[in-house]
XYZ file of C-alpha atoms in Angstrom:
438
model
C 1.471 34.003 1.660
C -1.486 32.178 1.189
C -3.130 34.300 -1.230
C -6.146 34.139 0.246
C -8.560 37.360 1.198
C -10.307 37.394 4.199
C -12.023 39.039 7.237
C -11.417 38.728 11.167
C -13.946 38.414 13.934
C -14.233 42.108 16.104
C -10.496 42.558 17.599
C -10.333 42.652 21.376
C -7.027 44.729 22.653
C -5.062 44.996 25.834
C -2.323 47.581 24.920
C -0.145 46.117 22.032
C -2.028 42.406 22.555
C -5.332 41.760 20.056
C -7.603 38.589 20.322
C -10.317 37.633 17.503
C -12.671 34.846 17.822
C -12.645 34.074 14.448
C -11.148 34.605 10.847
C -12.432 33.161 7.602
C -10.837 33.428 4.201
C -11.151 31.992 0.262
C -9.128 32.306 -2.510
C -8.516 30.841 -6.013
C -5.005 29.641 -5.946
C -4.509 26.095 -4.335
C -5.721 27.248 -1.026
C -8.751 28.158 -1.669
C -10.282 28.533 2.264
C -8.886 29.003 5.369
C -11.174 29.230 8.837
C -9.561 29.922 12.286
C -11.087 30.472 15.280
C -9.430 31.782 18.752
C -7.077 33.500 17.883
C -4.166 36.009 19.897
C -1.008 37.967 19.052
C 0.850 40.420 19.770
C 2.641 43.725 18.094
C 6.156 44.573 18.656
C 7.521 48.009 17.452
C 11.136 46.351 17.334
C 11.047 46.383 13.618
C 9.979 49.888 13.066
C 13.471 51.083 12.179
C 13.279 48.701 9.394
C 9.593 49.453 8.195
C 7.881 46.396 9.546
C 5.391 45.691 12.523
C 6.461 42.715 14.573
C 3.885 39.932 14.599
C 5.002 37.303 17.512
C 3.126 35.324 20.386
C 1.320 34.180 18.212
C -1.502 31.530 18.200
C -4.715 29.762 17.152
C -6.841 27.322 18.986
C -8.059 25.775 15.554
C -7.157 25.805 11.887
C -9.064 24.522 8.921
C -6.923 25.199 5.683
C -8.758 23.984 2.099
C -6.657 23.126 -0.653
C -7.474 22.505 -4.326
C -4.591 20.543 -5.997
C -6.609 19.920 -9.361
C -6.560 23.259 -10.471
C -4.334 23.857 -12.885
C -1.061 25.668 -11.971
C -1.316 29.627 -12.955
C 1.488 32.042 -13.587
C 3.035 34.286 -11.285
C 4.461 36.679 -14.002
C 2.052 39.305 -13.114
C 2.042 39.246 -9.254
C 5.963 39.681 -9.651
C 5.452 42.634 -11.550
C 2.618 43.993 -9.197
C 5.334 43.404 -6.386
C 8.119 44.694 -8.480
C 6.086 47.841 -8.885
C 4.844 48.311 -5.336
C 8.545 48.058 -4.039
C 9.194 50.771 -6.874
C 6.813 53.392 -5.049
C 7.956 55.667 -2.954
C 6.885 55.481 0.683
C 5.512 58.955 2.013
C 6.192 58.133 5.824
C 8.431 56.381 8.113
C 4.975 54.528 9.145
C 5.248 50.539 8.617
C 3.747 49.111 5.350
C 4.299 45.698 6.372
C 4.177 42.638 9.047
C 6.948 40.872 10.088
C 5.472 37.281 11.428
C 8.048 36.154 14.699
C 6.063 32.590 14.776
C 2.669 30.649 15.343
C 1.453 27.930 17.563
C -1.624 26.022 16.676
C -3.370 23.632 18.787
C -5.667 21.728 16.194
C -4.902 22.434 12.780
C -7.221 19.852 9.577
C -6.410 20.060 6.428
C -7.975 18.943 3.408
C -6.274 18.890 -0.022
C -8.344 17.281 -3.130
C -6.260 15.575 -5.409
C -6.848 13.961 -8.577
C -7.717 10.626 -7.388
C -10.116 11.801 -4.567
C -9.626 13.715 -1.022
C -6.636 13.448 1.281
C -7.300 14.652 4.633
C -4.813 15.029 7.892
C -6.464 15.676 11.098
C -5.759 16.875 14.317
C -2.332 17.949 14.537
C -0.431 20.518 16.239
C 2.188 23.298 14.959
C 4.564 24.970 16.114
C 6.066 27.630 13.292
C 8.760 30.468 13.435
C 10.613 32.348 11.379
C 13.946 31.227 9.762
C 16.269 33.581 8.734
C 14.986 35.192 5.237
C 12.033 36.883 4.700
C 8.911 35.209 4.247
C 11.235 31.395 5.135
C 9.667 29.496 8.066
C 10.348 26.372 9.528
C 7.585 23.941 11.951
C 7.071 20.957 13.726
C 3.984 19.308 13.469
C 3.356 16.788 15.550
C 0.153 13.895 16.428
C -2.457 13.832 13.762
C -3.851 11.092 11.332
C -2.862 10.885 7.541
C -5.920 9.642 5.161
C -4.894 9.417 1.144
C -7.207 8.334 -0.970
C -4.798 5.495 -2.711
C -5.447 2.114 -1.499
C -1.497 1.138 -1.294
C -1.580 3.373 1.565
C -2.913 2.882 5.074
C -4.355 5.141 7.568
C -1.074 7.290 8.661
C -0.651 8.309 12.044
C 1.769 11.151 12.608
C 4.835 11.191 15.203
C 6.913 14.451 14.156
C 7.628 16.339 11.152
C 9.855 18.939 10.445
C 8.960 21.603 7.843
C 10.466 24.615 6.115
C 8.759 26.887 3.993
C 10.429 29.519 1.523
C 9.585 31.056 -1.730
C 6.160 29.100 -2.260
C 8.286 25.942 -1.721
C 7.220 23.146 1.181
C 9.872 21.094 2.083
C 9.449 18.139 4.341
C 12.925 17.694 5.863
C 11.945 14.593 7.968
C 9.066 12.777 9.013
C 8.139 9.971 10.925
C 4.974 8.406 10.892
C 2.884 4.657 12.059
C 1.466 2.357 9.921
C -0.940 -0.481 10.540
C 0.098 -2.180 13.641
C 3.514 -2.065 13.642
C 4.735 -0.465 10.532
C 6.774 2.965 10.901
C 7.586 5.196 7.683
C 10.389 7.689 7.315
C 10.714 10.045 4.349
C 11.439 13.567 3.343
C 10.023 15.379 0.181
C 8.363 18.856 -0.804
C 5.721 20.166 -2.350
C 5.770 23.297 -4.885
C 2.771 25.701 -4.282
C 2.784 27.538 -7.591
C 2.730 24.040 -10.294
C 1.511 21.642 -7.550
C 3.477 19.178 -8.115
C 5.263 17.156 -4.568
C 7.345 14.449 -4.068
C 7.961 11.995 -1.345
C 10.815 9.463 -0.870
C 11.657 7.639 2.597
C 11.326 3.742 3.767
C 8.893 1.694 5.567
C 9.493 -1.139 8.062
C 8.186 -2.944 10.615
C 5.135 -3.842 7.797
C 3.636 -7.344 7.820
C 2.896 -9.130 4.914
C -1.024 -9.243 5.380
C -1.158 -5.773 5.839
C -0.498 -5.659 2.251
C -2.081 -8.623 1.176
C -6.014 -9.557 0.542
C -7.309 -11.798 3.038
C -7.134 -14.369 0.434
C -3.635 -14.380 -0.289
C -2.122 -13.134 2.992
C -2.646 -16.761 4.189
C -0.433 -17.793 1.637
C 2.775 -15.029 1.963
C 3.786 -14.453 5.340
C 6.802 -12.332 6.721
C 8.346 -9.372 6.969
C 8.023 -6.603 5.077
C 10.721 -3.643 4.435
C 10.883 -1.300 1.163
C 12.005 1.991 0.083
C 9.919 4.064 -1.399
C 9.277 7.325 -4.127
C 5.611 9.243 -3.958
C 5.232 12.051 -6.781
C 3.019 13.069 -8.994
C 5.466 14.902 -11.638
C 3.688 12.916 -14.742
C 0.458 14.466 -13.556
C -0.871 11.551 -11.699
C 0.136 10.439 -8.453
C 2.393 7.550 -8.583
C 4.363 4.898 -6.600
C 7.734 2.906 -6.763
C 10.598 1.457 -4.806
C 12.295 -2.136 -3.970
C 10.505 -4.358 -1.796
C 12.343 -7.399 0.433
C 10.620 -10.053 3.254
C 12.396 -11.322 5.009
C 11.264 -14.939 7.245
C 9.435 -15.709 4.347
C 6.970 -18.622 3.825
C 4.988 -19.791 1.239
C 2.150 -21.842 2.072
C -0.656 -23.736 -0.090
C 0.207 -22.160 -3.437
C -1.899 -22.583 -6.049
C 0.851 -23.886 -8.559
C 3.426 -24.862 -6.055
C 0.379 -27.292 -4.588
C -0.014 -28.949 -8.176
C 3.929 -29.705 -8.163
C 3.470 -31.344 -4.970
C 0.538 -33.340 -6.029
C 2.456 -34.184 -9.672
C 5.635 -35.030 -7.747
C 4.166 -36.682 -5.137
C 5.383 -34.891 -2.120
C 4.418 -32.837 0.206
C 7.747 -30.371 -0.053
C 5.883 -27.914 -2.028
C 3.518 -27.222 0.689
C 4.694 -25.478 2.842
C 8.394 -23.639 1.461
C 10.676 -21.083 3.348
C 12.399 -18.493 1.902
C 15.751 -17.638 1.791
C 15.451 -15.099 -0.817
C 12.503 -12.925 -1.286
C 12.069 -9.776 -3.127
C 11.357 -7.615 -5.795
C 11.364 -3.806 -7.880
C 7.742 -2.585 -7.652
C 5.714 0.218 -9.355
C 2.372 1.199 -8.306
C -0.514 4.048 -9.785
C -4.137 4.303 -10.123
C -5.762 0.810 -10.572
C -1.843 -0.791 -11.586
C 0.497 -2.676 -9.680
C 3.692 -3.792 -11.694
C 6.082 -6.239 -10.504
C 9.510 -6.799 -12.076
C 12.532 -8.630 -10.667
C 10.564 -10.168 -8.749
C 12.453 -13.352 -6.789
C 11.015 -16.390 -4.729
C 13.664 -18.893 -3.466
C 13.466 -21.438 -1.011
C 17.093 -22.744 -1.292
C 18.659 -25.983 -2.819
C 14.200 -26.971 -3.485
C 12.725 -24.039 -5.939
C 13.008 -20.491 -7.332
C 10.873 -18.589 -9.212
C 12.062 -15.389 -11.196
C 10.253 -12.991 -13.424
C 7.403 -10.242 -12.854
C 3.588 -9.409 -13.273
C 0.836 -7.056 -13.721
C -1.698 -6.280 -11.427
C -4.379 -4.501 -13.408
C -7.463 -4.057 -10.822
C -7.919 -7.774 -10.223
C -6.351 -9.028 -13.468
C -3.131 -10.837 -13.704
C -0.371 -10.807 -16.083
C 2.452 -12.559 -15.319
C 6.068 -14.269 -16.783
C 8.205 -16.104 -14.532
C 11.284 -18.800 -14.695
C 10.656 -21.776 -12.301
C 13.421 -23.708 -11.461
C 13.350 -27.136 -9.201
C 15.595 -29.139 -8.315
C 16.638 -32.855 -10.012
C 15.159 -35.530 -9.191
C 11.678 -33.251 -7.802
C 9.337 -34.546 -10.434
C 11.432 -37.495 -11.780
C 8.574 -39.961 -11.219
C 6.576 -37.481 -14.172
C 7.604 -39.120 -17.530
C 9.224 -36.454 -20.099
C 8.833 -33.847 -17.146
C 12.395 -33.482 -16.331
C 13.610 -33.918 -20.141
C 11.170 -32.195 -22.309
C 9.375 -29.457 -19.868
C 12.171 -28.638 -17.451
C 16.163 -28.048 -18.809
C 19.070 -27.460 -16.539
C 20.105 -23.564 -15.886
C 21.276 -21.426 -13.287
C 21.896 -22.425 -9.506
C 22.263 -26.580 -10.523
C 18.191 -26.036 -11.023
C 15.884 -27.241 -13.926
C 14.416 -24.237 -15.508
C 10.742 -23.405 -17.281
C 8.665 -20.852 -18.178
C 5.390 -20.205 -15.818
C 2.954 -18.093 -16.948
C 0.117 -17.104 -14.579
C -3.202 -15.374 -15.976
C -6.750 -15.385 -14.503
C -7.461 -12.874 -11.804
C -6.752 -12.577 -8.193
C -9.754 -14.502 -7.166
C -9.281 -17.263 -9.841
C -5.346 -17.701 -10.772
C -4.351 -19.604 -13.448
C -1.340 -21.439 -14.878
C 0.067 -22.918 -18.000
C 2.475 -25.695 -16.381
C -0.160 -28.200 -16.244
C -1.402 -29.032 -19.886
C 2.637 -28.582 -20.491
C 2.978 -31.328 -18.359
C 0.438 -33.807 -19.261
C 1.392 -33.270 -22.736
C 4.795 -34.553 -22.105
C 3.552 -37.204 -20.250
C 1.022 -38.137 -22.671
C -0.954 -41.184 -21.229
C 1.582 -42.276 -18.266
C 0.410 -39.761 -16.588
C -3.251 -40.994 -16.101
C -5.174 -43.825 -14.224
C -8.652 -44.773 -13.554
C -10.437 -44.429 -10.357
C -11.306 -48.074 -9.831
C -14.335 -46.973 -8.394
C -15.854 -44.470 -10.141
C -13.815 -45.164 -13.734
C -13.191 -41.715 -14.015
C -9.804 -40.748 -15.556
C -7.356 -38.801 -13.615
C -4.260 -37.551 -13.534
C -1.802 -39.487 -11.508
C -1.398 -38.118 -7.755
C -3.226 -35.504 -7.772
C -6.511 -37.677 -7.963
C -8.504 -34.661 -9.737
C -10.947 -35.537 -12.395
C -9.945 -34.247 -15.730
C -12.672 -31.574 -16.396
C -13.989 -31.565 -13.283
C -13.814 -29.371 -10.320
C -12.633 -30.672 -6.681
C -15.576 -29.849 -5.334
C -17.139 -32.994 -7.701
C -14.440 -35.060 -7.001
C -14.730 -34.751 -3.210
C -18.665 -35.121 -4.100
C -17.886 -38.446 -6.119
C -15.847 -39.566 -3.240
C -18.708 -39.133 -0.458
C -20.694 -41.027 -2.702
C -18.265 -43.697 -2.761
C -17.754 -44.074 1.363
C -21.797 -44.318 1.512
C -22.505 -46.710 -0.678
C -19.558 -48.855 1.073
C -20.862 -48.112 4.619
C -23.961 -49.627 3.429
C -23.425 -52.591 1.881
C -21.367 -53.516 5.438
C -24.219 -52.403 7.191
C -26.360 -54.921 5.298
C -23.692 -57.946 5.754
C -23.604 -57.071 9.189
C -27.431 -57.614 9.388
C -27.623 -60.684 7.333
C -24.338 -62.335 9.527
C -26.138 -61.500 12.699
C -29.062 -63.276 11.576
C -27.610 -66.840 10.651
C -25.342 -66.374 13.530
C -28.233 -65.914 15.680
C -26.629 -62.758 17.752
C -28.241 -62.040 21.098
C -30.060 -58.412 20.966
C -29.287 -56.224 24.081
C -30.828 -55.508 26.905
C -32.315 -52.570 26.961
C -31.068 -49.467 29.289
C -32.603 -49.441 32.467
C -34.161 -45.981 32.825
């Protein structure tokens, strides 16, 4: 079945019962090694009336299987006809040509597949296998283990159950359940063809927590609760991602653009928004993360519709933001010539968001000054810097100066009342304390 050729450790028998310590085996299909080591079984003569030796209480303390997924597929045209023509020969005695496997227990089983985008491993698991009706068709349970893929959208797994079944060089994964992060579970069912390689996956996670997808960065801004369906496959030749995401006791916190409104408008609604709405369609592959229909609503306040592209740490995105009237009346031309009523009794514009993960940016800003033209700035009486009104950020300038300018500001204050202090003190002749008896 595995195509693999191999040799056994000496055989040990007790009437019909053989043990080997070991068996190792390579191969140049997609399993291309297999080690086992204690292994036991036993031989029935049940099936000799229908040519076959009986195979059957079985098991192995430990299996290693190897497999090569990067190979490309070969055709089985000529082991069919090497089959066809073995079946064709003529047998010259009633004496069994072949073994009829009853079922297999394994007690530790690792396997280790490499796939195009590096090694997946799953460790540690235990089967149980027997046969299932048809020749050569099997169906398992695996159960404990860890899952390790070598795509970053995907955790460490750690397997409950599966259930299996195994026919004509076909896997099929009839249901699975396995942990994720803390509390995340994942459910799916798929299969995997042996002879072109290719698999696919489909199932749902819950339970998942938005940082457990997010950076640290930007899980402080998202939290809730994650759910999403999901499709795993690799039938354009690369493996590949995609299903519909939705959180649910959402909240926004400290956005980047959503903090700007609040400063333009201001208000501190922005801050801190929950949402009643959150989700979107999501695609996912080497490197790429694409988000489309992607919603963020925090009812009767703001909502924010489009989609984006995640390339590495690049962003793309396009967005509607709506707001509601009256938000940023007290910006001049802001709710006339930058935002225009639409859907949901909001005031719509376009966002676009560029930059990179680490370093966002937005266009809504210069849009908005523009329409403002000079209402929207002040000087810093102070310092005579030019700002923009609210948001008390020098034009050109990053906080980190304006915080910097401030400081400077507070000293030079505290010390020109430290020095009127002094000089009051002295025409007012104040009395010195006594000193601290020790």
């Amino acid at each position: 079945m595995a195509r693999v050729s191999g040799e056994f450790g000496k055989f040990h028998w007790d009437g019909l019962a053989v043990d080997a310590d070991s068996f190792a085996a390579s191969g140049d299909g997609p399993i291309t090694a297999v080690k086992a080591d204690g292994l036991h079984t036993e031989i029935g003569l049940g099936g000799l009336s229908r040519g076959v030796w009986e195979v059957k209480s079985s098991n192995i303390r430990r299996l290693e299987i190897f497999v090569d997924a990067t190979k490309p597929a070969k055709s089985s045209t000529g082991d069919r006809a090497k089959k066809s023509k073995t079946n064709k020969t003529k047998r010259s005695s009633w004496f069994p040509s072949q073994a009829e496997l009853q079922g297999i227990d394994v007690g530790h089983v690792d396997v280790r597949t490499s796939l195009d985008g590096g090694l997946a491993t799953a460790t540690g698991m235990s089967i149980h296998a027997e046969k299932a009706g048809a020749q050569n068709a099997f169906r398992g349970e695996i159960t404990g283990g860890v899952v390790r893929l070598p795509f970053g959208i995907v955790p460490e797994l750690r397997l409950d159950r599966a259930l299996l079944r195994y026919q004509d060089k076909r896997v099929f994964l009839t249901k699975a359940k396995v942990a994720a992060w803390q509390n995340g579970s994942i459910e799916g069912s798929g299969e995997w063809d042996m002879e072109t390689r290719q698999f696919s996956v489909e199932g749902n996670a819950t339970g998942v927590r938005c940082d457990d997808l997010l950076g640290a960065d930007w899980s402080q801004h998202l939290t809730g609760d994650v759910s999403s369906d999901f499709i795993f496959e690799n039938s354009s030749g690369t493996p590949a991602a995609s299903g519909k995401l939705v959180i649910r006791n959402g909240t926004l916190t400290a956005l980047p653009v959503l903090d700007l409104l609040a400063a333009y408008a201001d208000t501190r609604r922005f801050r801190v928004l929950t949402l009643n709405d959150a989700r979107t369609d999501w695609q996912w592959k080497k490197d790429e993360i694409v988000l489309t229909n992607l919603v963020l609503a925090s009812e009767g306040l703001a909502r924010m519709e489009g989609g984006i592209v995640i390339r590495r740490k690049s962003l793309d995105g396009k967005f509607l933001l709506g707001l509601a009237p009256g938000t940023l009346a007290t910006i001049p031309g802001a709710e006339t010539d930058v935002f225009l009523p639409g859907e949901h009794g909001l005031l719509w514009t376009t966002l676009r968001i560029t930059g990179t993960l680490d370093d966002p940016q937005e266009d809504l800003t210069e849009r908005l000054i523009a329409a403002a033209g000079l209402r929207m700035f002040e000087l810093v009486p102070e310092t005579g810097e030019k700002v923009i009104r609210f948001t008390r950020s020098v034009i050109g300038e990053s906080p980190n100066k304006v915080i910097e300018e401030g400081v400077k500001i507070i000293e030079d204050g505290s010390k020109v009342v430290r020095e009127v202090s002094g000089i009051l003190d002295g025409i007012l002749g104040k009395e010195e304390p006594e000193p601290e008896a020790k």
